C-alpha positions as a printed NumPy array, in Angstrom:
array([[  0.057,  -0.159,  -0.007],
       [  2.578,   2.864,  -1.194],
       [  1.265,   4.591,  -4.607],
       [ -0.468,   7.449,  -5.337],
       [ -2.693,   6.449,  -8.398],
       [ -3.842,   9.121, -10.719],
       [ -6.874,   8.307, -13.068],
       [ -5.97 ,   9.774, -16.138],
       [ -8.581,   9.848, -19.08 ],
       [ -7.4  ,  12.384, -21.674],
       [-10.385,  14.988, -20.409],
       [ -9.947,  18.394, -19.742],
       [ -9.413,  17.557, -16.057],
       [ -6.688,  15.243, -16.695],
       [ -4.205,  18.209, -15.712],
       [ -6.149,  18.84 , -12.921],
       [ -5.772,  15.345, -11.666],
       [ -2.1  ,  15.236, -12.377],
       [ -1.204,  18.302, -10.564],
       [ -3.373,  16.953,  -7.117],
       [ -1.41 ,  13.545,  -7.745],
       [  1.693,  15.502,  -7.864],
       [  1.123,  17.135,  -4.836],
       [ -0.266,  14.223,  -2.942],
       [  2.78 ,  12.154,  -3.893],
       [  4.747,  14.803,  -2.326],
       [  3.138,  15.248,   0.545],
       [  3.015,  11.366,   1.23 ],
       [  6.722,  10.51 ,   0.329],
       [  4.997,   7.75 ,  -2.273],
       [  5.72 ,   7.049,  -5.981],
       [  3.3  ,   8.148,  -8.534],
       [  1.288,   5.954, -10.847],
       [ -0.187,   7.392, -13.765],
       [ -3.011,   5.002, -15.128],
       [ -5.418,   5.193, -18.096],
       [ -7.956,   2.517, -18.683],
       [ -8.832,   1.343, -22.159],
       [-12.605,   0.877, -21.511],
       [-14.136,  -1.354, -23.785],
       [-17.306,   0.565, -25.363],
       [-20.65 ,  -1.538, -26.066],
       [-20.024,  -3.482, -29.461],
       [-22.768,  -3.689, -31.812],
       [-23.136,  -7.084, -32.699],
       [-25.552,  -9.259, -35.395],
       [-28.68 ,  -8.415, -34.053],
       [-28.186,  -4.791, -34.531],
       [-27.881,  -5.236, -38.307],
       [-31.413,  -7.464, -38.195],
       [-34.245,  -6.287, -40.093],
       [-35.082,  -6.364, -43.88 ],
       [-31.449,  -5.958, -45.318],
       [-30.377,  -8.942, -47.025],
       [-27.892, -12.004, -45.137],
       [-25.23 , -10.998, -48.025],
       [-25.228,  -7.359, -46.985],
       [-25.114,  -7.749, -43.435],
       [-22.319, -10.174, -43.567],
       [-20.595,  -7.181, -45.649],
       [-21.432,  -5.059, -42.855],
       [-20.353,  -6.608, -40.185],
       [-16.87 ,  -7.486, -41.731],
       [-16.816,  -3.144, -42.005],
       [-17.762,  -2.909, -38.522],
       [-14.96 ,  -5.304, -37.106],
       [-12.186,  -3.618, -38.914],
       [-13.532,  -0.17 , -37.93 ],
       [-13.57 ,  -1.445, -34.347],
       [-10.016,  -2.895, -34.863],
       [ -8.985,   0.627, -36.081],
       [-10.666,   2.528, -33.072],
       [ -9.149,   0.298, -30.723],
       [ -5.865,   0.589, -31.989],
       [ -6.433,   4.686, -32.403],
       [ -7.271,   4.607, -28.51 ],
       [ -4.278,   2.451, -27.494],
       [ -2.211,   5.266, -29.054],
       [ -4.213,   7.916, -27.968],
       [ -3.979,   6.901, -24.465],
       [ -0.21 ,   6.513, -24.539],
       [  0.094,   9.944, -25.607],
       [ -2.197,  11.054, -23.015],
       [  0.037,   9.349, -20.326],
       [  3.328,  10.645, -21.867],
       [  1.725,  14.174, -21.755],
       [  0.836,  13.596, -17.797],
       [  4.333,  12.595, -17.268],
       [  5.751,  15.417, -18.775],
       [  3.552,  17.35 , -16.801],
       [  4.195,  15.393, -13.485],
       [  7.774,  15.594, -13.935],
       [  7.863,  19.623, -14.399],
       [  5.343,  19.494, -11.287],
       [  8.572,  18.142,  -9.335],
       [  7.433,  14.346,  -9.251],
       [ 10.478,  11.827,  -8.992],
       [  9.086,   8.841,  -8.989],
       [  6.319,   8.167, -12.202],
       [  5.333,   4.988, -13.376],
       [  2.934,   4.746, -16.456],
       [  0.209,   2.238, -16.473],
       [ -2.321,   1.505, -19.348],
       [ -4.412,  -1.234, -18.867],
       [ -7.556,  -2.774, -20.725],
       [-10.729,  -3.183, -19.098],
       [-12.809,  -1.183, -16.834],
       [-11.543,   1.563, -14.441],
       [-13.119,   0.28 , -11.261],
       [-11.852,  -3.41 , -11.726],
       [ -8.289,  -1.891, -12.767],
       [ -8.345,  -0.423,  -9.344],
       [ -9.618,  -3.171,  -7.728],
       [ -6.806,  -5.314,  -9.055],
       [ -4.36 ,  -2.601,  -8.   ],
       [ -5.663,  -1.939,  -4.352],
       [ -2.956,  -3.528,  -2.36 ],
       [ -0.26 ,  -1.409,  -3.69 ],
       [ -2.485,   1.622,  -3.546],
       [ -2.39 ,   4.622,  -0.88 ],
       [ -4.82 ,   7.113,  -2.395],
       [ -6.493,   7.324,  -5.726],
       [ -6.85 ,  10.7  ,  -7.604],
       [-10.063,  11.043,  -9.566],
       [-11.673,  14.142, -11.523],
       [-15.205,  14.8  , -10.841],
       [-16.157,  15.229, -14.298],
       [-14.44 ,  12.46 , -16.834],
       [-13.881,  12.923, -20.713],
       [-18.106,  12.041, -20.937],
       [-18.574,  15.329, -19.178],
       [-18.513,  19.003, -19.696],
       [-16.176,  20.677, -17.128],
       [-18.644,  23.109, -16.211],
       [-21.503,  20.714, -15.32 ],
       [-21.672,  19.851, -11.741],
       [-22.016,  16.541, -12.3  ],
       [-20.828,  13.264, -10.558],
       [-18.324,  11.713, -13.309],
       [-19.401,   8.586, -14.241],
       [-16.951,   6.706, -12.079],
       [-16.903,   8.358,  -8.865],
       [-19.798,   6.629,  -7.234],
       [-18.696,   2.941,  -8.33 ],
       [-14.971,   3.931,  -7.328],
       [-16.169,   4.912,  -3.659],
       [-18.491,   2.129,  -3.68 ],
       [-15.807,  -0.673,  -3.905],
       [-12.328,   1.045,  -3.262],
       [-11.124,   0.848,   0.527],
       [ -8.363,   3.445,  -0.318],
       [ -8.967,   7.325,   0.26 ],
       [ -9.915,   8.963,  -2.754],
       [ -9.031,  12.763,  -3.673],
       [-11.859,  14.268,  -6.011],
       [-10.633,  17.037,  -7.791],
       [-12.611,  19.936,  -8.803],
       [-11.532,  22.495, -11.6  ],
       [ -8.035,  24.071, -11.409],
       [ -5.916,  22.538,  -8.739],
       [ -3.84 ,  24.118,  -6.3  ],
       [ -2.161,  22.769,  -3.019],
       [ -4.39 ,  23.662,  -0.304],
       [ -3.326,  25.859,   2.527],
       [ -5.775,  24.567,   5.171],
       [ -8.659,  21.904,   5.099],
       [-12.294,  20.932,   6.835],
       [-13.327,  17.792,   8.095],
       [-17.072,  17.45 ,   7.856],
       [-17.744,  15.443,  11.159],
       [-20.963,  13.959,  12.669],
       [-19.475,  11.252,  15.404],
       [-20.453,   8.301,  13.548],
       [-18.161,   5.332,  12.67 ],
       [-17.17 ,   6.714,   9.226],
       [-16.353,   9.708,  10.331],
       [-14.343,   8.412,  13.295],
       [-12.294,   6.218,  10.66 ],
       [-11.754,   9.453,   8.556],
       [-10.369,  11.15 ,  11.704],
       [ -7.759,   8.079,  12.153],
       [ -6.623,   7.905,   8.414],
       [ -5.975,  11.929,   8.774],
       [ -4.118,  11.373,  11.789],
       [ -2.356,   8.71 ,  10.482],
       [ -1.448,  10.292,   7.038],
       [  1.143,  12.955,   6.339],
       [ -1.097,  13.818,   3.572],
       [ -2.753,  16.946,   5.219],
       [ -0.095,  17.502,   8.056],
       [  0.856,  20.796,   8.805],
       [ -2.057,  22.466,   7.337],
       [ -4.32 ,  24.009,   9.504],
       [ -7.349,  21.876,  10.531],
       [-11.348,  22.955,  10.872],
       [-13.127,  20.069,  12.554],
       [-17.183,  20.979,  12.023],
       [-19.861,  19.331,  13.498],
       [-23.677,  20.422,  12.323],
       [-26.913,  20.269,  14.65 ],
       [-27.49 ,  20.961,  18.443],
       [-24.062,  21.045,  20.926],
       [-25.506,  18.298,  22.937],
       [-23.164,  16.815,  25.546],
       [-22.69 ,  13.559,  23.507],
       [-21.607,  15.86 ,  20.598],
       [-19.115,  17.751,  22.51 ],
       [-17.852,  14.52 ,  23.526],
       [-17.36 ,  13.233,  20.469],
       [-15.708,  16.565,  19.319],
       [-13.356,  16.68 ,  21.845],
       [-12.071,  13.369,  21.392],
       [-11.558,  13.567,  17.709],
       [ -9.681,  16.923,  18.447],
       [ -7.575,  15.306,  21.116],
       [ -6.463,  12.589,  18.571],
       [ -5.629,  15.223,  15.671],
       [ -3.882,  17.124,  17.847],
       [ -1.841,  14.247,  19.378],
       [ -0.666,  13.904,  15.935],
       [  0.526,  17.46 ,  15.526],
       [ -2.455,  19.106,  13.943],
       [ -3.434,  22.542,  14.429],
       [ -6.781,  21.98 ,  15.078],
       [-10.   ,  24.714,  15.26 ],
       [-13.225,  22.733,  16.378],
       [-16.783,  23.903,  16.041],
       [-20.527,  22.846,  16.817],
       [-22.639,  24.904,  14.354],
       [-26.449,  25.092,  15.049],
       [-28.363,  23.957,  11.706],
       [-28.666,  21.208,   8.899],
       [-25.479,  19.596,   7.51 ],
       [-25.235,  21.005,   3.871],
       [-25.873,  24.539,   4.664],
       [-23.446,  24.626,   7.976],
       [-20.63 ,  23.169,   5.729],
       [-21.31 ,  25.166,   2.609],
       [-21.492,  28.657,   5.013],
       [-18.304,  27.595,   7.067],
       [-16.203,  26.621,   3.931],
       [-17.03 ,  30.181,   2.169],
       [-16.467,  32.117,   5.603],
       [-13.373,  30.381,   6.507],
       [-11.845,  29.98 ,   2.607],
       [-11.663,  26.134,   3.097],
       [ -9.466,  24.941,   0.329],
       [-10.027,  21.061,   0.636],
       [-12.72 ,  19.057,   2.546],
       [-12.596,  15.79 ,   4.185],
       [-15.517,  13.46 ,   4.896],
       [-15.918,   9.771,   5.981],
       [-18.001,   7.612,   3.569],
       [-20.592,   4.988,   4.659],
       [-20.104,   1.81 ,   5.684],
       [-20.021,  -0.415,   2.426],
       [-23.806,  -1.314,   2.352],
       [-24.595,   2.541,   2.579],
       [-22.299,   3.735,   0.07 ],
       [-25.848,   3.812,  -2.27 ],
       [-27.299,   5.904,   0.089],
       [-24.398,   8.175,   0.623],
       [-24.872,   9.085,  -2.937],
       [-28.576,   8.963,  -3.301],
       [-30.196,  12.55 ,  -1.922],
       [-27.666,  12.855,   0.627],
       [-25.651,  15.72 ,   1.953],
       [-22.398,  14.33 ,   0.991],
       [-23.73 ,  13.615,  -2.576],
       [-24.861,  17.269,  -2.504],
       [-21.3  ,  18.357,  -1.7  ],
       [-19.787,  16.247,  -4.149],
       [-21.928,  17.685,  -7.204],
       [-21.706,  21.181,  -5.975],
       [-18.378,  21.684,  -4.327],
       [-15.86 ,  24.159,  -5.929],
       [-12.926,  22.745,  -3.617],
       [-11.423,  19.226,  -3.705],
       [-13.045,  16.375,  -1.386],
       [-11.324,  13.856,   0.026],
       [-13.481,  10.84 ,   0.86 ],
       [-12.179,   8.249,   3.461],
       [-13.92 ,   4.998,   4.85 ]])
């Protein structure tokens, strides 16, 4: 469990992903792997050509389609190599020392799963090559990555710059406690001022949980500002982020069985969709 894996797809966010992954690799003292997945498009079959055309014509079209698919696959391979070479050059100029290029066939999620044992952090862009950068859509892979990966995920949003502070969205639940433990044990955010924020009524139980999280982080060398703010989670986090000029937000994902709820109609989902700062998702 050592490498920072940057998911590079050739979209407009690839440069942002590369920049973020170089920063993370330097912070963590980890090698950087730039990965491009060659995902197979849904293939057209004989059934797609069924209808009123004759068998001979259909066979001719199938032959042309097969040749076209082979050419497309070859071009995709070459394009992927160029994307990776460009990303490597960019990463090298940004200060990365150990860079590995990895091009794999197959689904991105399956590839990340295969590499999980050697992965320390995954970096991915919020919008992939199938989305426009201005659309606040969750990239087609982010939900699936969060649902299946057991490694921290750094989601870039627009142009990335090294954060000068960060905020932890904390609710005192198991996932949030796990996020606190991971942050405390990692050099990724060490040295950055930490804002630890809970939303809702300041009950004795919440104060105790917040104080314990505060203590854990301080013992590992973090400078922490801890707050419990009345109100609902999303508005509280959004307002605090804006008022304190927060540059990165960290939050815990739900347990494996609840990750679907995490992305469907939840405050976390809304934050991922609408945030204008990078997000660190931890399980």
